[in-house]
Every structure is written in structure tokens, then in C-alpha cells.
Amino acid sequence: MTPPDQPSTWLDVPADHPFGIHTLPYGVFSTGADPARRVGVRIGDLVLDAGAVAAIGRDAGLVGDGPDLATAWLTPSLNAFLALGRPAWTVARQWLTEVLTDEVHRDGVSPHLHPLADVVLHLPVEVADYVDFYASEHHASNVGKIFRPDNAALPPNWKHLPIGYHGRSGTVVVSGTDVVRPTGQRKAPSDPAPVFGPSTRLDIEAELGYVVGGSTGLGSRVSVDEAGDHLFGVVILNDWSARDIQAWEYVPLGPFLGKSFATSVSAWVTPLDALSEARTALPGQTDPQILPYLQGDAFGLDIHLEVTLNGTVVSRPEHAAMYWSPAQMLAHLTVNGASIRNGDLFASGTISGPTRESRGSLLELTWNATEPLTLDDGTTRGFLEDGDTVTMTAWAPGPDGARIGVAEVTGTIIPAR
Amino acid sequence: MTPPDQPSTWLDVPADHPFGIHTLPYGVFSTGADPARRVGVRIGDLVLDAGAVAAIGRDAGLVGDGPDLATAWLTPSLNAFLALGRPAWTVARQWLTEVLTDEVHRDGVSPHLHPLADVVLHLPVEVADYVDFYASEHHASNVGKIFRPDNAALPPNWKHLPIGYHGRSGTVVVSGTDVVRPTGQRKAPSDPAPVFGPSTRLDIEAELGYVVGGSTGLGSRVSVDEAGDHLFGVVILNDWSARDIQAWEYVPLGPFLGKSFATSVSAWVTPLDALSEARTALPGQTDPQILPYLQGDAFGLDIHLEVTLNGTVVSRPEHAAMYWSPAQMLAHLTVNGASIRNGDLFASGTISGPTRESRGSLLELTWNATEPLTLDDGTTRGFLEDGDTVTMTAWAPGPDGARIGVAEVTGTIIPAR
């Protein structure tokens, strides 16, 4: 049902496939025959060896003054491509669309398509700095009510600035990586002294991660209106959290070991260019009025997440309900002159909506384990048990009713060592 | 006065020079004639092009089964050398000591020595993850008294675990880098709404940074006793802090923009192997008893710092007074299974002693600007003014009364943009 002005791929991809011609996410893959990690582009259930195809064009002298995509893509992460910046990202997407829609390219391209099931997917980005925000009003309110019931649900700064903190970039792992249950100190109010052992309150946080490209210099800022030049794309991010470790350690300097053991991201980065139909207004930031540096074209993104635990859907968080937008987060992150680097990753914080069904953490879904969830197999959960598998998927509206996929992130808990 | 069993260099270095034969710190340098960044070793006021000399030995077939130091050192950061691990670090130090003490090497080595004044020094480490701790009891108590006067000076967890948080590795800069005064939100209790503008309470924090090598896998731990295998060396670190921005933003997730605009480190990394005489007992961790995973050979380091502001000595912090040791910090950092990478950097937190003269921040030295400092030029300071230059130096005891230098970190405040 694609109208004439919309591209249609010569590949056999169903029109309702979330990774059709309108998505074209980037990842890093290898194959048994060629274990070198390089950039791939997903189309349907195939992976295009993007660098190999770009090299054919380059070697035929077809690149002209354009960016050298082959060189950028024949590397083991997206970082070199991220460094080329927004103009190159646009050229690359146009070129990928052309080779996957114009029949003339079929014979040249086909040998460079690999079945998704046959490739190994790797961490798509060498993460430079990782920052996690706290941008869902519903999430922040729920956490406040659970942990600080005697105070206002939101801290006084919450509606003035997007609260964030740095996380551990070295433990950002690709979807499918097992997560070892973390060990550490915890102390319930009733404990006379801290107890050491495996976390007993292991949780998930359903988030989007925003991948950054186009580095800036120290002392400069990225405004809200400029943020689109640096926002390359989105991943789904599961910010695994040990609530008991976190609760004991986090005053006064914030979360540390309760979060740093693993942060899972999807293997595919859906470009911001694929999400133009998903741009949406923010829910409103007028009470209080926000400061000018946070104003501008601060678009929201209408992205629908789904969280399953051992196959049971436990939540459907809505990114459109977020109070702060990624453009505002980036403007805030840099307002003090902090530079950004290619491969920086920042995340939304847990995405929770107003209903129980849209809460993005078990902490909120089970109200700190006081209202356990019942799974389809009849078992109940307050927090995660060893062997549990959590999978998150997401999609956004695309042109003509198409769905733009944001690829899954999944992980299984294995026992503490 | 060097006894016969101590090495003596054939170079003309005064016996009391803090960068004599017992120190041999590593850095990264370039020269006008050769702008390629590579590893250098400081001896007196000269810089040895370590990779160039190692390459001579390698090309002459003298390396044998040893580590290929030339390849590791002819790179633009210490990270490749850090990846070789403790055995290679020991071999490298023995080899450097030999070529700088045995006269037979004089003719071969001399052409590869550059006057310190003629080289450009660069950031020595490509920082992977940066963590800042809070390990001085005096500092934490002072901060508690200033900011939370109605509560206990130390939070309840403080003596059970070394509190830490992740900082921004992308804004770690080398000594000599100007620091742009950061801009952001602040809100005094008396302000009805947050105010936006340049920080008016810009501060320093005198710290040591510990450089990590020998990466580990996700899910594994580094014990206190194993920490020495991963602690490569120390730098001086100035954790510039905008107290007004920090005070408004840090609840509940910790410091963010108040710290992330710049963190300065010295250009030279003094190896842990040079600090064996500086090992000292910790001040005592028996009330409360600490958990077993924080026990072991958790040596302290007797390192003396000096902080000058526009040439006036304003503080002499003592690292030996720290409650938690670097080995304990690394054991804590990894107890949840967090992996470490070559180039990880963690810092002590502000080093403050029991006396006013040994406090490591202006916040403490001026008691939040209520007791201003008077500089030698007669001006007074609560916090930093534009144009102020802060320089920190440090030394530790070495063999036979020698001083082991930890090279300076300096930076000048330039006006907000």
C-alpha cells in the first residue's frame, strides 16, 4: 500500500515489518566467515554489510565529494560514523535508501546481505560518557512516594532542570549479555549493621538511550535547537538496578554500585531521521516556567515500549509522557561547558506513565514488592529471580501507518558469583 | 649521598630533585620536531623518549621474551602500556633504571632526552571511566557541618563503605588547561526561583587520582589484596567544583554539572612502584568494624600535597590521613561485578586533614566564604575569581631521604562564555 512517493524496497519485506525501508537501524556485526566487526544495517530480517557495499561504490569512483562511508563503516563500532556528523548521516541514509529501493543495485548488493540469524551482534557504540537522566514525572513521583513518603513526591529542583548523573560506560553491554546478580552491602532500617551478600531486590528500568555524535569543545554549549545536530539515534536501554544496594549507598552522592554492574542496550540504533513522524509536543512545562536555555524546539518522541518478563507482558511504558525531552537533556548536560564526544550515550531514566500498566520498573509495578506481579506461568515476582529473562521492545509511528522499530534489548539473570 | 646498593644516574640530576632516579613518572609528550604524541619518562628536568629508546633495543634483538615496550610506548596515551599489566610495568621500570644508571647507555640514550621546557605535555591517559570517592573523614565531616548542620556530620553509611560516584571522563584535562567558569542554575534558600548565570562559588578540590591498568571481565571482582596488580600510579587531581550549581542539583542523584565542566590532572603519572617507602598504615577502621571484603593489605600512602592560589600557599593536605585507601576503593568499586578497563581513573575525593591548614577545598578553608583567605598580595578570597591560578604539587618519601615527586597540576580560571 506504499504510495508512489514513498520508497519501496526490492527486498521481500512485509509492509508491516518494523524494520522495513523506513527504519534502517545501524548496528555492528560479524559473521563466522568474517569475524571482523563492522557496521551493518538491518532491513527486514537481513543485515546489510554497509561498509562492503559502500566500498564498491567508493572503489568505482562514485563517492565524489561525499563522506567516505566505507572507511567509517568498516570499523568495529559506530563511533567513526558518529564523528562524521549530521550531514553525513543524512547522505548515508539517502544512499542506503537508494541501494535498497532501486532494482539496479540488486545484484551488487545481494551478496552483502546476511540473514539476521546467521550474524553475531556486538555493542554498537564504544560508549564514551554515559549519563542517565530521571525525566519521567510519573517515575520520579512514584519513587519519591515509595522511598521518601514523608516528603513531597518530587524534589524541589525536579521541574526546573532534568536531573541526571553519570553512570559507568564500561559496563554498558549489548542485548543478550547475561547479567550476573550483583553482590554488595545493604542495610534495611531494621538491620543493626549492613549485611553483605547478593542483591535481593534486583530490578529493571525501561529507558530509551540517545546516541550522540559530533563532538564539541570544552567550554561550549549545545542549545536545544542545535541538539538535533548531535542526536544520532535511539536504543532501548535496561538500567538494571539493585534497589537494596542503591538504597544504602546513594546518600549523599547518588547511585553507584546499585547501577554500575550492567546496563543493557539494544544492538540496533534507530536513527533520529527515522523518527520524524514520531515527533510530538511535550506534555507542558509551564508550571513552573522553565529557564530560557531549556526552551526551543524541544520535541518529544512518541515511542511505545513493551516489557516482558519470562514472556509475560508486564508493562507498556509510553515515551511520549516524558516531562523532559532528549534535546533538553543535551542542552542541560552541556550548559556548564561540558564537551561531548562521539559515542556519548545518555538515557531517559525509567519511562513510566500514569497507569500501573505503564510503569517501567518492578519497584513501581509491585510497589516495592508489596503488590507482586503474577506471570503467565502462575509464579509471582516482587523483584527478579535468577534465571529470569527480561525483554524490552519498542516502536514508533512511521509514514503511511508503517511502524518504526527500536530493536529489542534482552538479558537473563544468572546467579551471583 | 647514594649508598652503593642504590642506583645513581649518569645524568646530572641533584640528589634532592623530586624527579630523580627513584621517581621515573610516565607521561605523554610531543615536540616541535616530532608532533606525534608518545610516552615519555621524566628524569630531572628532562624527558626521555621512552619508546624511541626501547625501539633501539628491540631492533637490536635485545627484547627477548619480554614485553614489547616500544610498541606500547609509541602510542598517544599510556593505555597500551597499562594493558600490559603489572609484570610488564615492573620490567619496564627495571629497564628504565638500567639505561639511566649504567654509563654504557649514555651515548645511545642521550639523543632521546628532551629538555622539559621544550616539549608539549598531553593528557597521559585516555580516561575510560572516572570515579570520584569521598574518602577523607575530615572533608566529609566538614561538608556535612556546612551543608547539613542539623544532621550528623557523617552520613550513616560513611564508615561502612567508601562512598563514590561516577564523573565525566570526557572532561578530564591535563594540567595547564584553562578552565572556563561554568554557567548554570543555582538557587539559594532565599531565592523564590532558580537563577541562571555563571557560578559565583567556584571551588577547587585537592585530590589524588589513581590510574588503573589490567582490565577485568564483567562479573569478576578485584580484592583488596589484588588491587596492587591494577593500581599503576597516581596523579594529582583538581576536581573543580561549582558549589552553587552543585547545591541545587545534587538531591537525589548526586553531583552532575557542578563537577562535569573540568577535572584537571597532572601530566605525569608517578608509578605505585616508586611509592613503596610511602606505604603506611591506615588511621584505623575498627569502629565500626568493616566488612571482610574491604579488609586485607589495604595500605595507605604518605603523600604530602601543597595547594597554592596565585602563588600563596593556602593548604597542605596530607594523604596519609585518608580513612579509606585506594586498594579498598578499587575492591569496593568492583565488588558488584563491575569490570575495570585500562585507563580507568578513580580519585580520593578532597584530601583534608584535621587542621584548617590541611583542608583541601576553599569551601572548607573559608568555611563557605564566611572566613575569607588573605593572599600574599593582600586580596581576599571566598571562592575563585576569574584569572585565579591554582597549582597543586605533591611528594612522598623515597629511599635514603629522597623525595618522590608527584607532578604539579595547575589551571587558570577564565571568564564564563
PDB file of C-alpha atoms in Angstrom, chain B residues 105-282:
ATOM      1  CA  HIS B 105      73.822   3.508  27.675  1.00  0.00           C
ATOM      2  CA  ARG B 106      74.781   7.185  27.786  1.00  0.00           C
ATOM      3  CA  ASP B 107      75.606   7.610  24.117  1.00  0.00           C
ATOM      4  CA  GLY B 108      72.606   5.655  22.894  1.00  0.00           C
ATOM      5  CA  VAL B 109      70.106   7.328  25.207  1.00  0.00           C
ATOM      6  CA  SER B 110      71.298  10.938  25.226  1.00  0.00           C
ATOM      7  CA  PRO B 111      69.884  11.876  21.793  1.00  0.00           C
ATOM      8  CA  HIS B 112      66.436  10.856  23.070  1.00  0.00           C
ATOM      9  CA  LEU B 113      66.401  13.200  26.049  1.00  0.00           C
ATOM     10  CA  HIS B 114      64.476  16.465  25.581  1.00  0.00           C
ATOM     11  CA  PRO B 115      64.512  19.441  27.915  1.00  0.00           C
ATOM     12  CA  LEU B 116      61.195  19.547  29.756  1.00  0.00           C
ATOM     13  CA  ALA B 117      60.782  23.165  28.711  1.00  0.00           C
ATOM     14  CA  ASP B 118      60.907  22.170  25.043  1.00  0.00           C
ATOM     15  CA  VAL B 119      58.150  19.570  24.994  1.00  0.00           C
ATOM     16  CA  VAL B 120      54.383  19.773  24.981  1.00  0.00           C
ATOM     17  CA  LEU B 121      52.719  17.602  27.606  1.00  0.00           C
ATOM     18  CA  HIS B 122      49.376  15.961  26.870  1.00  0.00           C
ATOM     19  CA  LEU B 123      46.736  14.127  28.842  1.00  0.00           C
ATOM     20  CA  PRO B 124      48.665  10.997  29.863  1.00  0.00           C
ATOM     21  CA  VAL B 125      45.724   8.600  29.873  1.00  0.00           C
ATOM     22  CA  GLU B 126      42.725   8.181  27.653  1.00  0.00           C
ATOM     23  CA  VAL B 127      40.359   8.035  30.595  1.00  0.00           C
ATOM     24  CA  ALA B 128      37.914   5.144  30.407  1.00  0.00           C
ATOM     25  CA  ASP B 129      35.648   5.501  33.450  1.00  0.00           C
ATOM     26  CA  TYR B 130      36.252   8.153  36.074  1.00  0.00           C
ATOM     27  CA  VAL B 131      35.026   7.637  39.627  1.00  0.00           C
ATOM     28  CA  ASP B 132      35.421  10.105  42.442  1.00  0.00           C
ATOM     29  CA  PHE B 133      35.379   8.907  46.038  1.00  0.00           C
ATOM     30  CA  TYR B 134      34.788  10.794  49.284  1.00  0.00           C
ATOM     31  CA  ALA B 135      37.372   9.086  51.427  1.00  0.00           C
ATOM     32  CA  SER B 136      38.575  11.808  53.812  1.00  0.00           C
ATOM     33  CA  GLU B 137      36.729  11.758  57.118  1.00  0.00           C
ATOM     34  CA  HIS B 138      37.720  15.345  57.822  1.00  0.00           C
ATOM     35  CA  HIS B 139      36.427  16.522  54.443  1.00  0.00           C
ATOM     36  CA  ALA B 140      33.157  14.627  54.684  1.00  0.00           C
ATOM     37  CA  SER B 141      32.625  15.904  58.232  1.00  0.00           C
ATOM     38  CA  ASN B 142      33.339  19.495  57.240  1.00  0.00           C
ATOM     39  CA  VAL B 143      30.950  19.309  54.282  1.00  0.00           C
ATOM     40  CA  GLY B 144      28.277  17.787  56.494  1.00  0.00           C
ATOM     41  CA  LYS B 145      28.661  20.533  59.090  1.00  0.00           C
ATOM     42  CA  ILE B 146      28.494  23.272  56.452  1.00  0.00           C
ATOM     43  CA  PHE B 147      25.607  21.963  54.338  1.00  0.00           C
ATOM     44  CA  ARG B 148      23.609  19.791  56.743  1.00  0.00           C
ATOM     45  CA  PRO B 149      24.170  21.420  60.138  1.00  0.00           C
ATOM     46  CA  ASP B 150      21.090  19.820  61.663  1.00  0.00           C
ATOM     47  CA  ASN B 151      22.222  16.274  60.886  1.00  0.00           C
ATOM     48  CA  ALA B 152      25.133  14.103  61.952  1.00  0.00           C
ATOM     49  CA  ALA B 153      28.308  15.303  60.260  1.00  0.00           C
ATOM     50  CA  LEU B 154      28.823  11.943  58.517  1.00  0.00           C
ATOM     51  CA  PRO B 155      26.048  10.050  56.737  1.00  0.00           C
ATOM     52  CA  PRO B 156      25.266   6.647  58.350  1.00  0.00           C
ATOM     53  CA  ASN B 157      26.949   4.665  55.561  1.00  0.00           C
ATOM     54  CA  TRP B 158      30.197   6.647  55.561  1.00  0.00           C
ATOM     55  CA  LYS B 159      32.343   4.376  57.765  1.00  0.00           C
ATOM     56  CA  HIS B 160      30.937   1.195  56.235  1.00  0.00           C
ATOM     57  CA  LEU B 161      31.841   1.811  52.612  1.00  0.00           C
ATOM     58  CA  PRO B 162      33.930   4.226  50.570  1.00  0.00           C
ATOM     59  CA  ILE B 163      31.230   6.443  49.057  1.00  0.00           C
ATOM     60  CA  GLY B 164      31.847   7.203  45.391  1.00  0.00           C
ATOM     61  CA  TYR B 165      30.127   8.245  42.187  1.00  0.00           C
ATOM     62  CA  HIS B 166      30.942   8.370  38.505  1.00  0.00           C
ATOM     63  CA  GLY B 167      32.230  11.603  36.997  1.00  0.00           C
ATOM     64  CA  ARG B 168      32.671  12.742  33.405  1.00  0.00           C
ATOM     65  CA  SER B 169      35.750  11.162  31.842  1.00  0.00           C
ATOM     66  CA  GLY B 170      35.481  13.292  28.689  1.00  0.00           C
ATOM     67  CA  THR B 171      36.244  16.486  30.586  1.00  0.00           C
ATOM     68  CA  VAL B 172      39.347  15.245  32.389  1.00  0.00           C
ATOM     69  CA  VAL B 173      42.016  17.646  31.149  1.00  0.00           C
ATOM     70  CA  VAL B 174      45.756  17.874  31.506  1.00  0.00           C
ATOM     71  CA  SER B 175      47.488  20.332  33.824  1.00  0.00           C
ATOM     72  CA  GLY B 176      47.761  23.769  32.277  1.00  0.00           C
ATOM     73  CA  THR B 177      44.374  23.679  30.564  1.00  0.00           C
ATOM     74  CA  ASP B 178      42.378  26.842  31.203  1.00  0.00           C
ATOM     75  CA  VAL B 179      39.077  26.319  32.975  1.00  0.00           C
ATOM     76  CA  VAL B 180      36.081  28.263  31.707  1.00  0.00           C
ATOM     77  CA  ARG B 181      33.894  29.382  34.586  1.00  0.00           C
ATOM     78  CA  PRO B 182      30.778  27.220  34.307  1.00  0.00           C
ATOM     79  CA  THR B 183      27.277  28.568  33.890  1.00  0.00           C
ATOM     80  CA  GLY B 184      24.136  27.001  35.225  1.00  0.00           C
ATOM     81  CA  GLN B 185      21.232  27.071  37.612  1.00  0.00           C
ATOM     82  CA  ARG B 186      21.592  27.921  41.257  1.00  0.00           C
ATOM     83  CA  LYS B 187      19.042  28.665  43.936  1.00  0.00           C
ATOM     84  CA  ALA B 188      19.813  29.967  47.364  1.00  0.00           C
ATOM     85  CA  PRO B 189      17.217  29.113  50.016  1.00  0.00           C
ATOM     86  CA  SER B 190      16.120  32.759  49.916  1.00  0.00           C
ATOM     87  CA  ASP B 191      15.625  32.806  46.126  1.00  0.00           C
ATOM     88  CA  PRO B 192      11.993  32.295  45.073  1.00  0.00           C
ATOM     89  CA  ALA B 193      13.089  30.557  41.863  1.00  0.00           C
ATOM     90  CA  PRO B 194      16.372  29.336  40.386  1.00  0.00           C
ATOM     91  CA  VAL B 195      18.713  31.903  38.866  1.00  0.00           C
ATOM     92  CA  PHE B 196      20.749  31.300  35.724  1.00  0.00           C
ATOM     93  CA  GLY B 197      24.271  32.564  35.236  1.00  0.00           C
ATOM     94  CA  PRO B 198      27.973  31.991  35.804  1.00  0.00           C
ATOM     95  CA  SER B 199      28.824  30.179  39.013  1.00  0.00           C
ATOM     96  CA  THR B 200      29.630  32.547  41.865  1.00  0.00           C
ATOM     97  CA  ARG B 201      31.022  29.837  44.140  1.00  0.00           C
ATOM     98  CA  LEU B 202      33.734  28.192  42.077  1.00  0.00           C
ATOM     99  CA  ASP B 203      35.984  25.942  44.124  1.00  0.00           C
ATOM    100  CA  ILE B 204      38.883  23.528  43.998  1.00  0.00           C
ATOM    101  CA  GLU B 205      39.286  20.050  45.446  1.00  0.00           C
ATOM    102  CA  ALA B 206      42.784  18.739  46.095  1.00  0.00           C
ATOM    103  CA  GLU B 207      42.799  15.024  45.391  1.00  0.00           C
ATOM    104  CA  LEU B 208      44.964  12.172  44.256  1.00  0.00           C
ATOM    105  CA  GLY B 209      43.864  10.193  41.231  1.00  0.00           C
ATOM    106  CA  TYR B 210      44.729   6.511  40.877  1.00  0.00           C
ATOM    107  CA  VAL B 211      45.359   5.215  37.351  1.00  0.00           C
ATOM    108  CA  VAL B 212      44.187   1.676  36.659  1.00  0.00           C
ATOM    109  CA  GLY B 213      45.515  -0.953  34.276  1.00  0.00           C
ATOM    110  CA  GLY B 214      44.889  -4.614  33.639  1.00  0.00           C
ATOM    111  CA  SER B 215      41.279  -4.917  32.610  1.00  0.00           C
ATOM    112  CA  THR B 216      38.924  -7.462  34.161  1.00  0.00           C
ATOM    113  CA  GLY B 217      35.796  -9.213  32.950  1.00  0.00           C
ATOM    114  CA  LEU B 218      32.207  -8.372  33.777  1.00  0.00           C
ATOM    115  CA  GLY B 219      31.049 -10.203  36.874  1.00  0.00           C
ATOM    116  CA  SER B 220      34.502 -10.515  38.452  1.00  0.00           C
ATOM    117  CA  ARG B 221      35.964  -8.698  41.444  1.00  0.00           C
ATOM    118  CA  VAL B 222      39.318  -7.261  42.437  1.00  0.00           C
ATOM    119  CA  SER B 223      40.045  -7.969  46.101  1.00  0.00           C
ATOM    120  CA  VAL B 224      41.944  -5.597  48.378  1.00  0.00           C
ATOM    121  CA  ASP B 225      44.955  -7.900  48.135  1.00  0.00           C
ATOM    122  CA  GLU B 226      44.776  -7.988  44.333  1.00  0.00           C
ATOM    123  CA  ALA B 227      44.403  -4.239  43.950  1.00  0.00           C
ATOM    124  CA  GLY B 228      48.142  -3.696  43.630  1.00  0.00           C
ATOM    125  CA  ASP B 229      48.066  -5.635  40.366  1.00  0.00           C
ATOM    126  CA  HIS B 230      45.794  -2.965  38.908  1.00  0.00           C
ATOM    127  CA  LEU B 231      46.979   0.237  40.580  1.00  0.00           C
ATOM    128  CA  PHE B 232      49.522   1.609  38.142  1.00  0.00           C
ATOM    129  CA  GLY B 233      50.213   5.009  39.615  1.00  0.00           C
ATOM    130  CA  VAL B 234      48.996   8.306  40.947  1.00  0.00           C
ATOM    131  CA  VAL B 235      48.324  11.796  39.620  1.00  0.00           C
ATOM    132  CA  ILE B 236      47.305  14.949  41.411  1.00  0.00           C
ATOM    133  CA  LEU B 237      43.744  15.794  40.558  1.00  0.00           C
ATOM    134  CA  ASN B 238      41.891  19.075  40.957  1.00  0.00           C
ATOM    135  CA  ASP B 239      38.185  18.368  40.954  1.00  0.00           C
ATOM    136  CA  TRP B 240      36.942  21.875  40.145  1.00  0.00           C
ATOM    137  CA  SER B 241      33.510  22.323  41.707  1.00  0.00           C
ATOM    138  CA  ALA B 242      30.770  24.921  41.283  1.00  0.00           C
ATOM    139  CA  ARG B 243      29.270  24.801  44.757  1.00  0.00           C
ATOM    140  CA  ASP B 244      26.159  26.815  43.882  1.00  0.00           C
ATOM    141  CA  ILE B 245      25.286  24.645  40.884  1.00  0.00           C
ATOM    142  CA  GLN B 246      26.043  21.503  42.888  1.00  0.00           C
ATOM    143  CA  ALA B 247      23.930  22.510  45.883  1.00  0.00           C
ATOM    144  CA  TRP B 248      20.817  22.994  43.757  1.00  0.00           C
ATOM    145  CA  GLU B 249      21.148  19.931  41.545  1.00  0.00           C
ATOM    146  CA  TYR B 250      22.555  17.144  43.707  1.00  0.00           C
ATOM    147  CA  VAL B 251      19.467  15.837  45.501  1.00  0.00           C
ATOM    148  CA  PRO B 252      18.674  12.974  44.971  1.00  0.00           C
ATOM    149  CA  LEU B 253      21.098  11.613  42.333  1.00  0.00           C
ATOM    150  CA  GLY B 254      24.375  13.302  43.249  1.00  0.00           C
ATOM    151  CA  PRO B 255      26.752  15.860  41.715  1.00  0.00           C
ATOM    152  CA  PHE B 256      26.470  16.400  37.955  1.00  0.00           C
ATOM    153  CA  LEU B 257      27.025  19.788  36.261  1.00  0.00           C
ATOM    154  CA  GLY B 258      28.647  21.214  39.373  1.00  0.00           C
ATOM    155  CA  LYS B 259      31.608  18.923  38.639  1.00  0.00           C
ATOM    156  CA  SER B 260      31.457  17.857  34.997  1.00  0.00           C
ATOM    157  CA  PHE B 261      32.826  21.025  33.328  1.00  0.00           C
ATOM    158  CA  ALA B 262      36.507  20.171  34.018  1.00  0.00           C
ATOM    159  CA  THR B 263      38.689  17.889  36.121  1.00  0.00           C
ATOM    160  CA  SER B 264      42.419  18.645  35.901  1.00  0.00           C
ATOM    161  CA  VAL B 265      45.115  16.011  36.323  1.00  0.00           C
ATOM    162  CA  SER B 266      48.889  16.258  36.363  1.00  0.00           C
ATOM    163  CA  ALA B 267      50.735  15.411  33.172  1.00  0.00           C
ATOM    164  CA  TRP B 268      52.932  12.851  34.949  1.00  0.00           C
ATOM    165  CA  VAL B 269      51.800   9.592  36.496  1.00  0.00           C
ATOM    166  CA  THR B 270      54.050   8.583  39.384  1.00  0.00           C
ATOM    167  CA  PRO B 271      54.153   4.777  39.444  1.00  0.00           C
ATOM    168  CA  LEU B 272      52.999   2.918  42.523  1.00  0.00           C
ATOM    169  CA  ASP B 273      56.380   1.153  42.327  1.00  0.00           C
ATOM    170  CA  ALA B 274      58.016   4.476  43.214  1.00  0.00           C
ATOM    171  CA  LEU B 275      55.879   4.774  46.342  1.00  0.00           C
ATOM    172  CA  SER B 276      56.952   1.693  48.301  1.00  0.00           C
ATOM    173  CA  GLU B 277      58.578   3.851  51.003  1.00  0.00           C
ATOM    174  CA  ALA B 278      55.364   5.850  51.247  1.00  0.00           C
ATOM    175  CA  ARG B 279      53.218   2.883  52.217  1.00  0.00           C
ATOM    176  CA  THR B 280      51.722   3.463  55.608  1.00  0.00           C
ATOM    177  CA  ALA B 281      49.108   2.103  57.947  1.00  0.00           C
ATOM    178  CA  LEU B 282      45.549   3.400  57.706  1.00  0.00           C
TER     179      LEU B 282
END
